[in-house]
Amino acid sequence: MRHDLSNTHLLIGGIVLTLAVLAGQELLPTRKLELTAPGAVSNLFLQTSSDNQAAVQWIDAEHFRWKCHYTGFDKYQPCSLTFILSGDDPARGRDLGRFDTLEMDLRYKGPSSYIRLSIRNFDARFSKLEDANSARMHSVNLRPRDIEKPVSIELSELTVPEWWIQQFNLAREYNRPGLQNATALTIDLPSDLTGQVHELELRSLVLNGEWISRDRVYLAILCGWLLGATLMVTRGWSQLRQSHNRQQREIDALTVRTSQLRIEQEKLRRLATIDELTGVLNRRGLEQSLEDFEAAAQGMTLVILDIDHFKHVNDRHGHDCGDEVLRRIAAVVAGNLRASDVFGRWGGEEFLIACQGTRIRDAARLAEKLRERVQQSNIDSAGGRVAVTASFGVALAPPGGSTADALKRADAALYRAKDAGRNRVEMDRTLQSEAPTTV
């Protein structure tokens, strides 16, 4: 009885501790780095062309107000404010990988189409101190109307620009985004400034993040429960050897505890965003990604694909073959997408692709390419080779548009492809405008 009571106390204590950790995670203050605060950075400077030093000037340096006015054509016309994040060692910056978002309050007056926010990350494998451009660049372009009020930018929105990749021609693994050693943050105007007056005022620039990520908290909780379960099982087995009667009671108690742990593990598993069969995102993971895309308000195209006659495959070749078809199709599609595209299993034999900032006709060409790849991916089974095809529906969700509405239109296009004979691509016919391609 004392042993059962002790285990009950341990279980209650574990639950209380788990709840306390989860509550503590929510109550922890946000990690902040306010770059516009005095002393936050080692240095900052305005950049101008060497032969036109008066083109960029402070209006009020204390309040980060400056203007740019190039009266003649210069080969290079910078209009930028740069925050130096490194200290005495210019190759050693700050780890911005611990932050999730950047809140910016920037006022801009001028005709430029875009304001660019960029972060340089010094990587000792290829970056050189004598060449500032060799530090890997991550950037995002914002329209003037995007910053009419304070804006929150996900750091994951910053991507390595194509010109940087082409200029340095490095191995693919060096072109992946990473902000673990950020040495500079720059706000500039990536356009021709000849004859134009631009005024900018940076009111605040704050990086936000969690002190401890949710993933680490959940992993620690899971490890703690597994460790606690292991300790309880070990203790139970050691006491089982002492007497037959006590052994039976311990087995019963262990069965109850194991069932409880399995229930907890099943709850955690359902919270996961990965489809167990195919290894791609499940519906929950897709919905989270679509919410992020919709919040970014940059527009996207949706492609829904459905495996043709999948029920026939299951009925004729068995569910094991059907599962292999799902895995193979998922691998074929994932292998032909960009790193920025989102892909997952929408349900059953349906898959969903979301391409942010892609025109609908480009998405349709991608769908046609995937249709051909799927058609070429014959699968071996006990009854012989299984020929597989898929039908595709493509729709556009313009900036600020409803993702749910775009999903309905993509689904309608998919059904038209099915009705037209399958193994084909159909585009949405109700919305003709296209989202601008992201630069």
XYZ file of C-alpha atoms in Angstrom:
439
model
C 0.000 0.000 0.000
C 2.807 2.389 0.857
C 4.426 1.590 -2.497
C 1.196 2.325 -4.407
C 0.733 5.558 -2.452
C 4.299 6.585 -3.218
C 3.816 6.019 -6.947
C 0.577 7.983 -6.850
C 2.420 10.861 -5.239
C 5.120 10.648 -7.915
C 2.521 10.698 -10.675
C 0.704 13.649 -9.130
C 4.012 15.395 -8.604
C 4.938 14.771 -12.246
C 1.620 16.202 -13.404
C 1.996 19.230 -11.144
C 5.585 19.737 -12.301
C 4.535 19.404 -15.950
C 1.787 21.981 -15.489
C 4.207 24.268 -13.645
C 6.743 24.017 -16.484
C 4.070 24.752 -19.089
C 2.780 27.692 -17.056
C 6.323 28.936 -16.517
C 6.928 28.823 -20.267
C 3.912 31.074 -20.799
C 4.878 33.449 -17.993
C 8.517 33.870 -19.001
C 9.147 37.380 -20.321
C 9.994 37.759 -23.985
C 13.685 37.867 -24.896
C 14.245 41.369 -26.348
C 17.096 43.164 -28.076
C 16.291 46.820 -28.790
C 18.838 47.905 -31.388
C 17.798 51.563 -31.257
C 18.483 51.774 -27.516
C 21.657 53.595 -26.456
C 24.636 51.230 -26.331
C 22.766 48.319 -27.931
C 25.226 48.101 -30.845
C 28.922 48.780 -31.087
C 28.531 51.190 -34.003
C 26.152 52.374 -36.712
C 26.684 54.429 -39.819
C 25.061 55.877 -42.909
C 26.510 54.715 -46.202
C 26.919 56.888 -49.303
C 28.944 56.762 -52.522
C 32.576 57.771 -52.189
C 32.308 60.561 -54.789
C 29.109 62.122 -53.443
C 29.451 62.311 -49.687
C 26.637 64.877 -49.295
C 24.021 62.608 -50.891
C 23.153 60.922 -47.574
C 22.878 63.076 -44.453
C 21.557 62.934 -40.935
C 18.537 65.091 -40.229
C 18.494 64.074 -36.560
C 21.079 61.416 -35.674
C 19.811 61.062 -32.115
C 16.378 60.043 -33.391
C 17.675 58.076 -36.407
C 16.323 60.448 -39.049
C 18.214 60.778 -42.328
C 17.658 61.711 -45.954
C 19.153 60.713 -49.304
C 19.299 62.958 -52.357
C 21.400 62.030 -55.407
C 21.277 64.904 -57.927
C 23.373 63.115 -60.540
C 23.747 59.547 -61.676
C 26.194 57.446 -59.678
C 27.106 53.877 -60.528
C 26.362 52.920 -56.938
C 23.774 54.925 -54.992
C 23.501 53.568 -51.448
C 20.982 55.000 -49.043
C 21.360 52.820 -45.965
C 21.587 52.777 -42.191
C 23.694 49.904 -40.844
C 23.828 48.591 -37.255
C 27.141 46.881 -36.472
C 26.407 43.853 -34.275
C 30.004 42.688 -33.790
C 32.306 43.987 -31.082
C 36.072 44.258 -31.120
C 36.264 41.149 -33.285
C 34.528 41.982 -36.614
C 34.167 38.272 -37.376
C 32.224 37.573 -34.201
C 28.637 38.792 -34.248
C 25.477 38.012 -32.321
C 23.384 34.875 -32.389
C 20.055 36.070 -33.795
C 18.914 32.478 -34.207
C 17.481 32.803 -30.693
C 14.992 35.409 -31.900
C 11.786 34.810 -33.845
C 10.521 38.239 -34.883
C 11.720 41.765 -35.506
C 9.395 44.665 -34.673
C 10.143 47.788 -36.705
C 8.601 51.252 -36.582
C 9.971 53.018 -39.675
C 8.609 56.120 -41.343
C 9.484 56.631 -45.019
C 8.755 59.522 -47.378
C 9.786 59.136 -50.996
C 9.025 57.374 -54.310
C 10.924 54.103 -53.774
C 8.873 50.945 -54.415
C 10.639 48.962 -51.709
C 12.517 49.330 -48.438
C 14.928 46.463 -47.846
C 15.808 44.964 -44.469
C 18.910 42.782 -44.557
C 21.131 40.938 -42.073
C 24.702 39.825 -42.759
C 25.933 36.573 -41.180
C 29.701 36.011 -41.046
C 30.572 32.376 -41.777
C 34.255 31.535 -41.243
C 34.044 28.777 -43.858
C 33.831 31.303 -46.705
C 33.406 34.876 -45.389
C 36.391 37.249 -45.557
C 36.934 40.369 -43.458
C 38.265 42.315 -46.430
C 35.090 41.624 -48.437
C 31.924 42.752 -46.611
C 29.734 41.170 -49.287
C 31.152 37.704 -48.536
C 29.147 37.553 -45.301
C 25.967 35.683 -46.230
C 23.106 38.099 -46.822
C 19.501 37.552 -45.729
C 16.914 40.079 -46.834
C 13.239 40.890 -47.226
C 11.701 43.687 -49.293
C 8.882 45.715 -47.771
C 6.517 48.002 -49.634
C 5.938 51.506 -48.253
C 2.352 50.595 -47.422
C 3.615 47.604 -45.430
C 5.315 49.968 -42.966
C 2.643 52.633 -42.672
C 2.316 51.403 -39.113
C 4.732 49.404 -36.922
C 5.310 45.992 -38.499
C 6.351 42.631 -37.048
C 8.593 40.592 -39.354
C 9.239 36.887 -38.875
C 12.980 36.317 -39.192
C 12.115 33.216 -41.214
C 10.845 35.604 -43.937
C 14.431 36.706 -44.623
C 15.944 34.652 -47.435
C 19.336 34.509 -49.135
C 18.922 36.557 -52.370
C 19.618 34.922 -55.707
C 22.221 37.523 -56.719
C 24.343 36.643 -53.682
C 24.132 32.934 -54.460
C 25.130 33.530 -58.086
C 27.919 35.959 -57.223
C 29.762 33.644 -54.827
C 28.775 30.319 -56.414
C 29.218 28.364 -53.177
C 28.184 24.807 -52.369
C 24.462 24.433 -51.730
C 24.815 23.910 -47.984
C 26.476 27.347 -47.626
C 23.427 29.081 -49.149
C 21.017 27.999 -46.443
C 19.674 30.796 -44.204
C 21.339 31.082 -40.802
C 21.668 33.971 -38.345
C 23.910 32.391 -35.699
C 26.717 34.937 -36.230
C 25.022 38.115 -37.444
C 27.468 40.994 -37.788
C 25.355 43.731 -39.380
C 21.730 44.760 -39.884
C 20.952 47.247 -42.659
C 17.920 49.241 -43.781
C 18.310 50.567 -47.336
C 16.506 51.443 -50.586
C 17.263 48.935 -53.386
C 16.368 51.186 -56.329
C 17.644 53.968 -58.579
C 17.752 57.133 -56.439
C 18.750 59.655 -59.127
C 16.961 62.978 -58.729
C 14.805 61.773 -55.864
C 14.586 62.853 -52.231
C 14.039 60.145 -49.636
C 13.476 60.773 -45.922
C 13.507 57.978 -43.346
C 12.981 57.904 -39.594
C 13.607 54.738 -37.579
C 11.583 55.054 -34.385
C 12.285 51.588 -33.010
C 13.883 48.290 -33.996
C 13.378 45.416 -31.549
C 14.198 41.701 -31.840
C 11.879 39.347 -29.928
C 12.218 35.682 -29.047
C 11.624 33.067 -26.392
C 14.183 32.401 -23.685
C 13.434 28.708 -23.993
C 11.770 27.418 -27.158
C 8.527 25.485 -26.880
C 10.067 22.543 -28.687
C 12.770 22.235 -26.042
C 10.233 22.527 -23.233
C 8.052 19.802 -24.740
C 11.096 17.609 -25.348
C 12.229 18.094 -21.740
C 8.745 17.201 -20.475
C 8.641 14.091 -22.650
C 12.127 13.016 -21.529
C 11.161 13.647 -17.913
C 8.066 11.472 -18.240
C 10.032 8.731 -19.990
C 12.711 8.903 -17.311
C 10.077 8.822 -14.583
C 8.377 5.869 -16.239
C 11.687 4.045 -16.511
C 12.458 4.641 -12.853
C 9.026 3.454 -11.774
C 9.219 0.325 -13.931
C 12.683 -0.502 -12.623
C 11.561 -0.040 -9.051
C 8.492 -2.183 -9.687
C 10.489 -5.063 -11.139
C 12.970 -5.035 -8.257
C 10.134 -5.380 -5.775
C 8.391 -8.044 -7.852
C 11.253 -10.419 -7.074
C 10.671 -10.185 -3.288
C 7.354 -12.005 -3.085
C 4.735 -13.611 -5.285
C 1.768 -11.736 -3.807
C 3.519 -8.412 -3.963
C 4.590 -9.236 -7.511
C 0.978 -9.538 -8.655
C 0.021 -6.239 -7.103
C 2.986 -4.519 -8.696
C 2.094 -5.913 -12.126
C -1.438 -4.538 -11.795
C -0.139 -1.127 -10.737
C 2.416 -1.117 -13.539
C -0.288 -1.927 -16.103
C -2.347 1.038 -14.925
C 0.654 3.374 -15.034
C 1.715 2.133 -18.448
C -1.782 2.773 -19.805
C -1.680 6.286 -18.415
C 1.696 6.933 -20.017
C 0.478 5.605 -23.349
C -2.476 7.973 -23.213
C -0.123 10.895 -22.531
C 2.207 9.795 -25.335
C -0.714 9.494 -27.733
C -1.808 13.032 -26.867
C 1.697 14.311 -27.584
C 1.825 12.350 -30.838
C -1.442 13.897 -32.024
C 0.058 17.317 -31.448
C 2.843 16.523 -33.917
C 2.673 17.964 -37.400
C 4.291 15.126 -39.351
C 2.334 12.420 -41.158
C 3.673 9.086 -39.890
C 3.182 7.203 -43.159
C 4.719 9.609 -45.671
C 7.047 11.693 -43.494
C 5.651 14.987 -44.861
C 3.464 17.530 -43.069
C 0.072 16.334 -41.908
C -3.105 18.432 -42.137
C -2.362 20.205 -38.831
C 1.101 21.148 -40.018
C -0.280 22.387 -43.344
C -2.942 24.485 -41.647
C -0.301 26.133 -39.446
C 1.843 26.948 -42.498
C -1.144 28.332 -44.415
C -1.997 30.561 -41.456
C 1.580 31.904 -41.492
C 1.408 32.551 -45.255
C -1.957 34.293 -44.925
C -0.626 36.471 -42.082
C 2.359 37.486 -44.239
C -0.166 38.818 -46.828
C 2.216 38.201 -49.730
C -0.101 35.935 -51.724
C 0.343 32.281 -52.625
C -0.778 29.602 -55.037
C -2.308 26.325 -53.899
C -1.983 23.012 -55.715
C -4.151 20.065 -54.653
C -3.273 16.668 -56.100
C -5.329 13.509 -55.784
C -4.046 10.038 -56.728
C -6.273 8.616 -59.442
C -8.178 5.374 -58.741
C -6.475 4.951 -55.382
C -9.300 2.789 -54.048
C -8.730 0.461 -56.990
C -5.050 0.178 -56.023
C -5.993 -0.785 -52.460
C -8.669 -3.246 -53.575
C -6.501 -4.958 -56.181
C -3.023 -4.853 -54.666
C -3.712 -4.493 -50.955
C -3.283 -1.717 -48.415
C 0.461 -2.315 -48.078
C 0.827 -1.449 -51.746
C -1.471 1.552 -51.242
C 0.730 2.774 -48.404
C 3.817 2.369 -50.610
C 2.096 4.402 -53.344
C 1.441 7.217 -50.858
C 5.047 7.154 -49.655
C 6.442 7.114 -53.200
C 4.217 9.943 -54.439
C 5.136 12.040 -51.381
C 8.851 11.456 -52.087
C 8.496 12.271 -55.803
C 6.641 15.536 -55.136
C 8.905 16.645 -52.278
C 11.964 16.041 -54.443
C 10.724 18.469 -57.105
C 9.784 21.456 -54.905
C 11.657 24.533 -53.722
C 12.853 24.776 -50.160
C 10.379 27.633 -49.614
C 7.371 25.586 -50.784
C 5.140 23.892 -48.215
C 3.987 20.329 -48.924
C 1.991 17.790 -46.974
C -0.726 15.180 -46.906
C -4.108 16.886 -46.811
C -5.998 13.668 -46.159
C -6.409 10.172 -47.604
C -4.839 10.187 -51.060
C -4.889 14.006 -51.345
C -1.780 16.181 -51.001
C -1.455 19.970 -50.859
C 1.336 22.285 -52.070
C 1.505 25.975 -51.107
C 3.905 28.248 -53.027
C 4.224 31.732 -51.558
C 4.690 34.603 -54.017
C 4.271 32.376 -57.123
C 2.112 33.221 -60.132
C -0.725 30.848 -60.905
C 0.651 29.950 -64.327
C 4.032 29.104 -62.797
C 2.218 26.918 -60.275
C 0.329 25.252 -63.129
C 3.619 24.499 -64.885
C 4.940 23.033 -61.633
C 1.808 20.903 -61.354
C 2.281 19.654 -64.923
C 5.888 18.745 -64.136
C 4.755 16.847 -61.014
C 2.025 15.107 -63.008
C 4.666 13.765 -65.408
C 6.932 12.660 -62.559
C 4.071 10.832 -60.863
C 3.089 9.128 -64.120
C 6.675 7.909 -64.537
C 6.886 6.476 -60.980
C 5.719 2.897 -61.464
C 5.664 0.910 -58.230
C 6.427 -2.774 -57.771
C 3.966 -4.979 -55.910
C 3.317 -8.677 -55.425
C 0.896 -8.542 -58.379
C 3.299 -6.726 -60.716
C 4.095 -3.090 -61.436
C 1.442 -0.554 -60.479
C 0.974 2.420 -62.787
C -0.021 5.542 -60.858
C -1.327 8.882 -62.087
C -2.659 11.966 -60.304
C -4.995 14.850 -61.022
C -4.212 18.444 -60.018
C -6.201 21.560 -59.169
C -4.473 24.976 -59.021
C -5.815 28.194 -57.496
C -4.476 31.596 -56.464
C -4.803 33.177 -53.020
C -3.889 36.841 -53.696
C -2.306 39.054 -51.018
C -4.911 39.659 -48.342
C -7.202 37.013 -49.837
C -8.869 34.128 -48.053
C -6.923 30.871 -47.964
C -10.115 28.938 -47.256
C -11.702 30.368 -50.403
C -8.623 29.502 -52.463
C -8.741 25.929 -51.147
C -12.357 25.611 -52.303
C -11.453 26.917 -55.747
C -8.442 24.581 -56.005
C -10.660 21.686 -54.970
C -13.214 22.648 -57.638
C -10.438 22.732 -60.245
C -9.327 19.268 -59.070
C -12.820 17.897 -59.596
C -12.850 19.342 -63.111
C -9.597 17.481 -63.779
C -11.214 14.284 -62.478
C -14.338 14.796 -64.601
C -12.205 15.510 -67.696
C -10.569 12.082 -67.556
C -7.994 12.357 -64.708
C -4.191 12.563 -65.042
C -4.387 16.254 -65.911
C -3.977 19.758 -64.455
C -6.817 22.269 -64.175
C -6.515 25.933 -63.102
C -9.088 27.938 -61.203
C -11.208 29.942 -63.636
C -12.833 32.375 -61.232
C -9.820 34.543 -60.267
C -7.544 35.804 -63.046
C -5.224 38.146 -61.086
C -1.856 36.838 -60.106
C 0.337 37.386 -57.047
C 3.634 39.212 -57.715
C 6.717 37.059 -57.779
C 8.804 37.472 -54.640
C 12.291 38.912 -55.367
